[in-house]
Coordinates of C-alpha atoms and ligand atoms in Angstrom, one line a residue:
X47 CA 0.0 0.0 0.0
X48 CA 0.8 3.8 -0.5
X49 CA 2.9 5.2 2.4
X50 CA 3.3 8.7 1.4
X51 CA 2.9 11.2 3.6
X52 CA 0.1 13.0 2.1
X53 CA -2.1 10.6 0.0
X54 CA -5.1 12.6 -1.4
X55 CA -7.6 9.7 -1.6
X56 CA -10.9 10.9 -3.4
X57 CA -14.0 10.3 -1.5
X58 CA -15.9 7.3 -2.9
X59 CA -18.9 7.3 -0.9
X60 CA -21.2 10.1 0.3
X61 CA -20.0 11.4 4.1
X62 CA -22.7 9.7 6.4
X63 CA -22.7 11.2 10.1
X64 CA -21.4 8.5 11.9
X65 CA -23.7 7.1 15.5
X66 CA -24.5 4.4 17.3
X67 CA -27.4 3.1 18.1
X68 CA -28.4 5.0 21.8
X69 CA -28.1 3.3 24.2
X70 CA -29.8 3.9 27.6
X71 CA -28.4 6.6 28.8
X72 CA -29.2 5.8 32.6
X73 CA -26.7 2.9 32.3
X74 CA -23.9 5.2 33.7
X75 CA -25.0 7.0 36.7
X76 CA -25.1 10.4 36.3
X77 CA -21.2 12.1 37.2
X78 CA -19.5 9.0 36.3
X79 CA -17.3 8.5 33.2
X80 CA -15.2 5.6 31.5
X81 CA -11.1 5.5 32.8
X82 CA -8.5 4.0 31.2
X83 CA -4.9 3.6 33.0
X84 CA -1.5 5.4 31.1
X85 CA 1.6 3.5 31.4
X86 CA 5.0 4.4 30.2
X87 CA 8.0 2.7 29.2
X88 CA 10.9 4.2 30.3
X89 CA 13.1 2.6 27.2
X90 CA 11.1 3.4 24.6
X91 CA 9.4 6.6 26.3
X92 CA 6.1 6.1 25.1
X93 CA 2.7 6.2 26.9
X94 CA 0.0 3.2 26.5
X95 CA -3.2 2.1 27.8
X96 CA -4.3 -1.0 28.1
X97 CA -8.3 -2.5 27.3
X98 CA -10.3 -5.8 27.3
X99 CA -12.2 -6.9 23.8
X100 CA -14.2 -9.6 22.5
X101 CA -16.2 -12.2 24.4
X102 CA -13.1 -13.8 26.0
X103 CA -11.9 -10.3 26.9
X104 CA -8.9 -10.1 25.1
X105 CA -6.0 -7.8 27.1
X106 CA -4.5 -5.9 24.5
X107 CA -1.9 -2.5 25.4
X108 CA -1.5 0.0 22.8
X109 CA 0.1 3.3 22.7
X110 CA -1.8 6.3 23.0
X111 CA -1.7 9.1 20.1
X112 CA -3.2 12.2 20.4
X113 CA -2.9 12.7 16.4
X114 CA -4.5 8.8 15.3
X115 CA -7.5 9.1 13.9
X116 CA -9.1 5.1 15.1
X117 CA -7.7 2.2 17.0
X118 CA -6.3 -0.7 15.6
X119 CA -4.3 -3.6 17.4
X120 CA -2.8 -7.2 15.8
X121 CA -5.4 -9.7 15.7
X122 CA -3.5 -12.8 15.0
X123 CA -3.3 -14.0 18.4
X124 CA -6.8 -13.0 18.8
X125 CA -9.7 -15.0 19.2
X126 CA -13.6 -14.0 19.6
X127 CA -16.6 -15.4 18.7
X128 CA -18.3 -12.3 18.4
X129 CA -15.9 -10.5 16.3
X130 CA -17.5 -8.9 13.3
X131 CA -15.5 -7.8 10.5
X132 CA -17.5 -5.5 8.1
X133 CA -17.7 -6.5 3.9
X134 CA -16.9 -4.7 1.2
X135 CA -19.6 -1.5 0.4
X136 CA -21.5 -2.0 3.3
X137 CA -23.2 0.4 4.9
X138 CA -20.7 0.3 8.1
X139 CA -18.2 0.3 5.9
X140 CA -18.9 3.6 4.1
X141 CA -19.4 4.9 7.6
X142 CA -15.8 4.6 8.5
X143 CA -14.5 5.8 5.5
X144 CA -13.8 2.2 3.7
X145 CA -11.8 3.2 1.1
X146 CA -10.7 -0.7 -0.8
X147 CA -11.9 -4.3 -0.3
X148 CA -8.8 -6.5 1.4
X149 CA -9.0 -10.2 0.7
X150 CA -6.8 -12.8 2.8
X151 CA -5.0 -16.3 1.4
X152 CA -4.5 -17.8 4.7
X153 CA -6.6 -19.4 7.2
X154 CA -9.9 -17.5 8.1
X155 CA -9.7 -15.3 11.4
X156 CA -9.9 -11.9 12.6
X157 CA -8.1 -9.8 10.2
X158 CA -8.6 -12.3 7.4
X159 CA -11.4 -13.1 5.4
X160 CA -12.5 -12.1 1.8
X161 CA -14.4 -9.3 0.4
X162 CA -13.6 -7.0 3.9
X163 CA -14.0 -3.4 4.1
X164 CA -10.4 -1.7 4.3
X165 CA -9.8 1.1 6.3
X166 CA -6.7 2.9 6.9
X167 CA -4.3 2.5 9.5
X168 CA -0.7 4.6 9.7
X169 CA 1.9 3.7 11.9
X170 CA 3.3 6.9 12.7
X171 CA 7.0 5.7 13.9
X172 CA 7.7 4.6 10.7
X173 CA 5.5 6.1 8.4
X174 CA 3.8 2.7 7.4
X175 CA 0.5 3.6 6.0
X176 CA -2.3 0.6 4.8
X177 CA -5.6 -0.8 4.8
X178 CA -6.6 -3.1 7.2
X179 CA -9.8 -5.0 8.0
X180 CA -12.3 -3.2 9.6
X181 CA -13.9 -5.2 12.4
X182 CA -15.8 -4.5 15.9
X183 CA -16.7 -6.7 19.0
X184 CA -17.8 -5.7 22.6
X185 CA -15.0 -3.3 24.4
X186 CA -14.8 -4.1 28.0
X187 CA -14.2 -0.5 30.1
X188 CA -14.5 0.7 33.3
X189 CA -16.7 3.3 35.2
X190 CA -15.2 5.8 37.3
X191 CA -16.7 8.8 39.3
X192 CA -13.2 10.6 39.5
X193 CA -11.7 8.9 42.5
X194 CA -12.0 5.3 42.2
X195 CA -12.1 2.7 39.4
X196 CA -15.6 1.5 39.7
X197 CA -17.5 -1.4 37.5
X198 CA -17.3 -2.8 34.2
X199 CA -19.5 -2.0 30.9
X200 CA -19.7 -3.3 27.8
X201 CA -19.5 -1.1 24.8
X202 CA -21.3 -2.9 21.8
X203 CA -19.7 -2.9 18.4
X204 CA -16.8 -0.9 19.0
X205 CA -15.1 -0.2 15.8
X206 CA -11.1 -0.4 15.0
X207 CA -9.2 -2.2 12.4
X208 CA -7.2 -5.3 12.6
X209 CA -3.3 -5.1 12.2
X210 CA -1.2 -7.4 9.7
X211 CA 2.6 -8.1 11.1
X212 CA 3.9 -5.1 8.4
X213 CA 2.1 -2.7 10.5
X214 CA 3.1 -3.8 13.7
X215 CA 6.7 -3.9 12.9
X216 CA 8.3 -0.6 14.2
X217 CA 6.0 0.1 16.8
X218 CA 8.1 1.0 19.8
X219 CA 8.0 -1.6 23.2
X220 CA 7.9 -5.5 23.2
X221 CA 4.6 -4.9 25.3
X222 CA 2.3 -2.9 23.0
X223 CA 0.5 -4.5 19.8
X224 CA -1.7 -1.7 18.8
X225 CA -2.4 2.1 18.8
X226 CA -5.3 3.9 20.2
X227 CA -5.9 7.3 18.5
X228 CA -7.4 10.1 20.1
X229 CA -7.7 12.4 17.1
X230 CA -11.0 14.8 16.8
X231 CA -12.5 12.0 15.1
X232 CA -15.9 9.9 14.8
X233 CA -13.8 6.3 15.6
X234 CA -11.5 7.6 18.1
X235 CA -11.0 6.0 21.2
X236 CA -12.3 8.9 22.9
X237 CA -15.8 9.7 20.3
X238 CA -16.4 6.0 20.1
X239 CA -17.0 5.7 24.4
X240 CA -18.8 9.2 24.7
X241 CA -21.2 8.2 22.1
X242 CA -22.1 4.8 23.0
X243 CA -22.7 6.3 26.7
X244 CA -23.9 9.7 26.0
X245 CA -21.4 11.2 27.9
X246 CA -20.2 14.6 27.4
X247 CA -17.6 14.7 24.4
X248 CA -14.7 15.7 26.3
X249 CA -11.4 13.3 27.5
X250 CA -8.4 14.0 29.8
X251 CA -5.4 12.9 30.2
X252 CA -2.8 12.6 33.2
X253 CA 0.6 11.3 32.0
X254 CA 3.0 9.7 34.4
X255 CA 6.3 10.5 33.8
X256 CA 7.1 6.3 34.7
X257 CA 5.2 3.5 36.1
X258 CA 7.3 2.3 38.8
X259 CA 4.8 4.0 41.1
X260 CA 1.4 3.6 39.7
X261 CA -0.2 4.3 36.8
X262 CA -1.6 8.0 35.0
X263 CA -5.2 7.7 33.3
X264 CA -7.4 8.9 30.5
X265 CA -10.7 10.1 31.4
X266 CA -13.7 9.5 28.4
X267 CA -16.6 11.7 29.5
X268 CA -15.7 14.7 32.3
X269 CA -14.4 15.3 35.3
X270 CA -14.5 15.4 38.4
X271 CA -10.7 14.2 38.6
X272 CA -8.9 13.1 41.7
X273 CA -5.1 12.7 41.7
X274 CA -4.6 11.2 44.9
X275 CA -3.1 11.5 47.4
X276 CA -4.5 15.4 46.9
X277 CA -8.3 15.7 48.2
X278 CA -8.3 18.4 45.1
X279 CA -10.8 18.3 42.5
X280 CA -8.3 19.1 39.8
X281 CA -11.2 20.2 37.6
X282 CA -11.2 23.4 39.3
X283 CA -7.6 23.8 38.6
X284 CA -8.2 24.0 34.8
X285 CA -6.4 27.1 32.9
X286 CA -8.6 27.2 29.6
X287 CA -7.4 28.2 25.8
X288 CA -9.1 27.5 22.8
X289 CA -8.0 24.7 20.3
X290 CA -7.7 25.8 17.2
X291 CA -8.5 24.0 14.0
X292 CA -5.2 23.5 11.4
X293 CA -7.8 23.9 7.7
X294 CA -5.1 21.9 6.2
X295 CA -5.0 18.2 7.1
X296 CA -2.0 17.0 8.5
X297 CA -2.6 13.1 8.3
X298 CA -1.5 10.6 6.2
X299 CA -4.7 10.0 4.3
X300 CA -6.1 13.2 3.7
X301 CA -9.9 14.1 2.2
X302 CA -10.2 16.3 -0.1
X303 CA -10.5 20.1 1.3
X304 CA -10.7 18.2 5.1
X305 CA -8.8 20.1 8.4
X306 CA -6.6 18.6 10.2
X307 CA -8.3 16.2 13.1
X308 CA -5.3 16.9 15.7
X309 CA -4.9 19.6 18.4
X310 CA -3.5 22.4 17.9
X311 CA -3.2 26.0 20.1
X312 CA -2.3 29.2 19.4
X313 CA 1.1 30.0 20.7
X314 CA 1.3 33.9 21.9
X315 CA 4.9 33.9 23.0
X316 CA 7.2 31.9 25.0
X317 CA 9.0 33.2 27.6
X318 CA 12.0 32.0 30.2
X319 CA 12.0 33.7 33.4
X320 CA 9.6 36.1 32.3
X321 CA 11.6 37.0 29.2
X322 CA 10.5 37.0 25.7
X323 CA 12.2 34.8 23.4
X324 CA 12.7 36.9 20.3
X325 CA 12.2 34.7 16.7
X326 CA 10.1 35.4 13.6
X327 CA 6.4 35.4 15.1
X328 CA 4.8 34.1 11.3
X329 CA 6.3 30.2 12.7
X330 CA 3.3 30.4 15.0
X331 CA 0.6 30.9 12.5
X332 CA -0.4 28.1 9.6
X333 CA 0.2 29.5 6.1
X334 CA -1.7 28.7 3.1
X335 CA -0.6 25.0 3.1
X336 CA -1.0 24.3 7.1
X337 CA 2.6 24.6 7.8
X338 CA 3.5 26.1 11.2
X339 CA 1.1 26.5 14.7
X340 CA 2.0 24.3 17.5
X341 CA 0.4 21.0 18.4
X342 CA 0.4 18.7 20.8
X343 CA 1.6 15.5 20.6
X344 CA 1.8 12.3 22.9
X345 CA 4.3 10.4 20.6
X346 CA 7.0 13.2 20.4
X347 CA 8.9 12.4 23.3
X348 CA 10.2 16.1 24.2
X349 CA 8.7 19.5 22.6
X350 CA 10.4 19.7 19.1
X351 CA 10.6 23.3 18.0
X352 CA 11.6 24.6 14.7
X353 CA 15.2 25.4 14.2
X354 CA 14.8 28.9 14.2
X355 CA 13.0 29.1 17.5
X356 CA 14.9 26.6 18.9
X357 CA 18.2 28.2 18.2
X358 CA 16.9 31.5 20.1
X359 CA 15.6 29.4 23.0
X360 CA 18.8 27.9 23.6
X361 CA 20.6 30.8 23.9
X362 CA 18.6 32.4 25.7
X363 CA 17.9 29.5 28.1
X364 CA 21.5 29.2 28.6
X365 CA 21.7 33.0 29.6
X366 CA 18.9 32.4 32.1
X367 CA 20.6 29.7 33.8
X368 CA 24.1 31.2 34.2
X369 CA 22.2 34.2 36.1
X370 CA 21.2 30.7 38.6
X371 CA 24.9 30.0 38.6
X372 CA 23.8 27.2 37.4
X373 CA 27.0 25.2 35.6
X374 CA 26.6 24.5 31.2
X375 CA 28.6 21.2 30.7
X376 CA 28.7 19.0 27.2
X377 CA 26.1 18.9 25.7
X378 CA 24.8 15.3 25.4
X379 CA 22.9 14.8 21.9
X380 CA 20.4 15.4 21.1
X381 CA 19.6 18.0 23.6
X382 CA 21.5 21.5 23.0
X383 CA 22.0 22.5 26.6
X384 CA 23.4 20.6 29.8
X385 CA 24.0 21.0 33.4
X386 CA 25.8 20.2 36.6
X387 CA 22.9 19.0 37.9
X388 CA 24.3 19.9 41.6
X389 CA 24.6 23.4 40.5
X390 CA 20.6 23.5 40.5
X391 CA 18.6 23.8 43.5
X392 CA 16.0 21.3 44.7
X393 CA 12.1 22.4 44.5
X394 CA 8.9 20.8 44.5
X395 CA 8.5 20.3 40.9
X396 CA 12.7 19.2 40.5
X397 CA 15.5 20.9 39.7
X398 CA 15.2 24.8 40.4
X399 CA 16.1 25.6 36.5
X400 CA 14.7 28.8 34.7
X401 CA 10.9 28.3 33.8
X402 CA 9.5 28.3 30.3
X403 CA 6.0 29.6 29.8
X404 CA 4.1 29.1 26.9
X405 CA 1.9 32.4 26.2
X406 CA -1.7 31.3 25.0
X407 CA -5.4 33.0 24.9
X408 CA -7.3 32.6 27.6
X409 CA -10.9 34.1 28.1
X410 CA -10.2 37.8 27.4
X411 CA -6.7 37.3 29.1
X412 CA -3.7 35.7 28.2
X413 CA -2.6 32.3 30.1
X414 CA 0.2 30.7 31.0
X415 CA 1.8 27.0 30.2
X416 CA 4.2 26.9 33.0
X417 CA 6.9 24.6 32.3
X418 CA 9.7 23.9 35.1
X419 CA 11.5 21.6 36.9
X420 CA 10.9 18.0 35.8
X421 CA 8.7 19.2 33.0
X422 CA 12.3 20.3 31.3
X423 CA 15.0 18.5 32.2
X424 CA 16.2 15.0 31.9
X425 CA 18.9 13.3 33.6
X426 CA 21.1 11.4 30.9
X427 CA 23.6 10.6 33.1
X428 CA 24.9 11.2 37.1
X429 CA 25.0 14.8 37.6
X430 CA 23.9 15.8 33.9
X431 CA 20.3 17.4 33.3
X432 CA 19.4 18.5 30.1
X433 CA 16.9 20.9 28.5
X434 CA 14.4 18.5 27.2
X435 CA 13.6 20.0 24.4
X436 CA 15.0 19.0 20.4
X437 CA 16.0 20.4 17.3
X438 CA 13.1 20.1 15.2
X439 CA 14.9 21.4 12.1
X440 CA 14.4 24.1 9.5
X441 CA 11.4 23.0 7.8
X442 CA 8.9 21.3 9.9
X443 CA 5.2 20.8 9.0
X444 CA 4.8 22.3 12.5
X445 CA 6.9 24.8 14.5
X446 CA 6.1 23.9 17.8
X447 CA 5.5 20.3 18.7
X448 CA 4.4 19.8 22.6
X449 CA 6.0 16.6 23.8
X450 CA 5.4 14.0 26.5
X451 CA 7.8 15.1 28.8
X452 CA 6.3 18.6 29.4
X453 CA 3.0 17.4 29.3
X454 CA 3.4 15.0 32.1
X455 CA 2.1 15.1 35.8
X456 CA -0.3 17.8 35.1
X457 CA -4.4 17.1 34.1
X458 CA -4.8 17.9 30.4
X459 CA -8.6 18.4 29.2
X460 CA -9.8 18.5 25.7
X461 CA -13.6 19.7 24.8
X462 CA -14.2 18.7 21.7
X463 CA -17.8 20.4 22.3
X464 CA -16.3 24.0 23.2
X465 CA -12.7 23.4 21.2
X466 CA -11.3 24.2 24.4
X467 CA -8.1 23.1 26.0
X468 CA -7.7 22.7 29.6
X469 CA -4.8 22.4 31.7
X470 CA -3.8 22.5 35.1
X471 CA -0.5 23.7 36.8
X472 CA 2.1 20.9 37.5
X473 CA 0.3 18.4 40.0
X474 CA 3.6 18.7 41.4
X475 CA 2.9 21.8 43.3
X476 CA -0.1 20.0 44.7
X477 CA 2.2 17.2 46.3
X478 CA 0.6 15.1 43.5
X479 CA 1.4 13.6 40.2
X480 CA 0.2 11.4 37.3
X481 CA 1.0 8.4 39.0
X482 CA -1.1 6.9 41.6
X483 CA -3.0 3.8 42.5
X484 CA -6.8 3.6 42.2
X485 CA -9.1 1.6 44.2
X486 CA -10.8 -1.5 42.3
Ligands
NAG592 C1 -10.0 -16.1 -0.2 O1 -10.2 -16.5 -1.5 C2 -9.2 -17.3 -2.0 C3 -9.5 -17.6 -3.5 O2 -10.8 -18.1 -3.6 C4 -9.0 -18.5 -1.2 O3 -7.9 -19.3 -1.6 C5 -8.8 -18.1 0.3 O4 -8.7 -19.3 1.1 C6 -9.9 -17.2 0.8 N1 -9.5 -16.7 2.1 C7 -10.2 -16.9 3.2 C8 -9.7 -16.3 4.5 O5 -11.2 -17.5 3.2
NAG593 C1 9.7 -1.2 27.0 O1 10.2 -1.3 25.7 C2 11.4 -2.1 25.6 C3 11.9 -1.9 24.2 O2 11.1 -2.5 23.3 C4 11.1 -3.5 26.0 O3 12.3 -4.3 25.9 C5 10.6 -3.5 27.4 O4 10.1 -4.8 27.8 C6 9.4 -2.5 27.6 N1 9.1 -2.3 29.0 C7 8.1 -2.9 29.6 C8 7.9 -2.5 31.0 O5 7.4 -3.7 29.1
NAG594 C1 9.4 34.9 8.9 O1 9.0 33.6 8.4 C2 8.2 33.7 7.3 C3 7.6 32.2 7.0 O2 8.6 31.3 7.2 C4 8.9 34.2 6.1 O3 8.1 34.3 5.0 C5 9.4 35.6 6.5 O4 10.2 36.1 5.5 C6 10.2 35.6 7.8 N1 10.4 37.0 8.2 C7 11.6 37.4 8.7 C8 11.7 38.8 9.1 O5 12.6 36.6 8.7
NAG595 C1 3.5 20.0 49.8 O1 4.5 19.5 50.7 C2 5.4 20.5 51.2 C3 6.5 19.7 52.0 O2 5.9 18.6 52.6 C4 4.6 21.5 52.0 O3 5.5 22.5 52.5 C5 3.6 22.2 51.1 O4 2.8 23.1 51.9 C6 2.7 21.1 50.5 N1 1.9 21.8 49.5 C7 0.6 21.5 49.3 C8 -0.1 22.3 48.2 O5 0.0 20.7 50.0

């Protein structure tokens, strides 16, 4: 199959809103949502969930992007007798965008049959774009009403495609088979689980900046949200901006004259220690093809900015840091900027290093994206911190890519009703962090 970057597919089929069939809404009790748990691997740095499918409740973990537009996982090993894969020019087929019919030559089983609807699936970590057969079966997910992991429900004929070994191949950790988007999109994760409930169209996410001490959590339907040990509901700690829509898709597969489906905000400024960092402002906005803007991104490890910016930031950084008397050592690739990690103080939210803050809209104000501490340096080695932010290079689609690592231990809300973004300050402050415990 194709793997270009930008295949312009035409659109066969006439674009048919996309529901299921309601269910009771009085199933959930009212202030409850759906919770999933993060993990991270600390190898491979990449966040994953984990979920139960099909009628013999399948485990299966899969990494978490922000920018996926469905879910798809291998289904070799998978086995369910009520599994339903979806043929060619059906009417569930045109629903999800089928765009070819997939045949298989091998024995007959979840992911191949004959005459199947093919959607697409991408594999972002190596570019790997193909059609796969589209399938559903019963998702297994739990309730939560912000503090505790409550009881399970089934979600009838969730939809996601069903991975070959090609596809799989380059996916990063030995212990995830599959990828669950999150994209402002009908078959996302995160659309597929409000809908079936009726639950507000809204999902957070707490990452955990590692596992060893409990696990962060995705949120499908509202808050509140608990991050114990605090006795804060964290959903009064949200600072709002809007999202903003990129008009020109930046997916793999894109429809003719379509935005993009991934998140993107409207950087203002950024500033270190309450300083502006001076680069050409026009990286912030898209042009006429959707290059530029900043997005945010679960699979970018660190914030990748584009060369220009970054080149500022560094130096200016740098500056910032020798007023702290804090000590530059060798750099250690491929971060730009490295310290004697004994030469910075000790605070709440981890080294004392300069702050970054990101400059956004607010409501008639402008906000703040506070990054410090933990949220931008890494240890690479004893006594070594770096600024954990890359070199994205001179010609990036986008400008600004937000990364994992300054996204972690804080709540981060998206409202796909409102396009609004919500974040909170670093859970940090709170004594707090993305990785806790739940009850079960
Ligand atoms: C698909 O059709 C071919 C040719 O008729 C056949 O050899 C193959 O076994 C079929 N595949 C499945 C999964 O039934
Ligand atoms: C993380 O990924 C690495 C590299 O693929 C793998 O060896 C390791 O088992 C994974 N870690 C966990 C906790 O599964
Ligand atoms: C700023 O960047 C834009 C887009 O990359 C470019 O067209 C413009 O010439 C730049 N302006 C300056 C002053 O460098
Ligand atoms: C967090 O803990 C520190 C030290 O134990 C304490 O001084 C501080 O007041 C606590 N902060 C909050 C918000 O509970």
């Amino acid at each position: 199959m194709a793997s270009s970057q930008s295949l312009t597919i035409l659109l066969f089929f006439s674009l048919v809103t996309f529901s299921f069939a309601a269910l009771d809404p009085n199933k959930l009790p009212k202030n409850t949502a759906i919770h999933f748990p993060i993990r991270k691997n600390d190898t491979t740095l990449q966040y994953y969930t984990t979920f139960q499918i099909g009628e013999s409740r399948t485990i299966i973990d899969a990494l978490i992007d922000l920018g996926a537009e469905s879910v798809w996982f291998d289904c070799r090993s998978y086995i369910s007798s009520t599994y339903k894969r979806a043929s060619c020019g059906s009417n569930r087929c045109q629903k999800a965008k089928g765009s070819v019919c997939v045949g298989c030559n091998s024995t007959p089983r979840p992911g191949c049959s004959n005459n199947t609807c093919g959607v697409f699936a991408y594999n972002p970590f190596r570019e790997y774009l193909t059609a796969q057969e589209l399938g559903e079966d019963t998702m297994i997910v739990s309730s939560t009403d912000g503090r505790s992991v409550l009881i399970d429900y089934d979600v009838p004929k969730f939809q996601f495609s069903c991975a070959d070994a090609e596809i799989i191949e380059g996916l990063p950790g030995d212990d995830t088979i599959g990828l669950v988007g999150l994209a402002r999109t009908q078959f996302s994760l995160a659309s597929q689980i409000s809908s079936s409930f009726n639950l507000a169209p809204k999902f957070a996410l707490c990452l955990p900046s590692s596992s060893e001490n409990g696990l962060g959590d995705i949120y499908v339907g509202g808050g509140p949200y608990y991050m114990p040990p605090s006795p804060q509901d964290q959903s009064y700690s949200l600072i709002r901006t809007p999202l903003v829509v990129n008009p020109v898709s930046t997916g793999p597969v894109s429809f003719e004259g379509a935005p993009s489906d991934e998140y993107f905000i409207s950087v203002q400024d950024i500033e270190i220690s309450g300083k502006r960092v001076s680069f050409n402002s026009s990286l912030l906005s898209f042009d006429k093809n959707g290059v530029g803007g900043t997005k945010i991104s679960t699979i970018a490890p660190y914030t990748t900015l584009h060369a220009s910016i970054y080149k500022r930031l560094v130096k200016d950084y740098v500056k910032a840091a020798n007023l702290k008397k804090m000590k530059r050592v060798t750099s250690v690739a491929p971060f730009g900027a490295c310290f004697d990690s004994r030469t910075a103080s000790k605070t709440t939210t981890g080294p004392g290093v300069p702050d970054i803050d990101i400059v956004l809209p607010g409501n008639a104000v402008l906000v703040k994206l506070k990054l410090s501490g933990s949220n931008l340096m890494v240890e690479v080695k004893k006594n070594v911190i770096c600024l954990a932010i890359i070199d994205g290079g001179a010609e990036p689609r986008t400008s600004i890519v937000l990364g994992g690592h300054q996204l972690e231990n804080r709540l981060i809300e998206f409202d796909l009703s409102t396009s609004i973004l919500g974040f909170t300050p670093s859970l940090l402050l709170s004594n707090t962090s993305c990785s806790h415990y739940r009850l079960f």
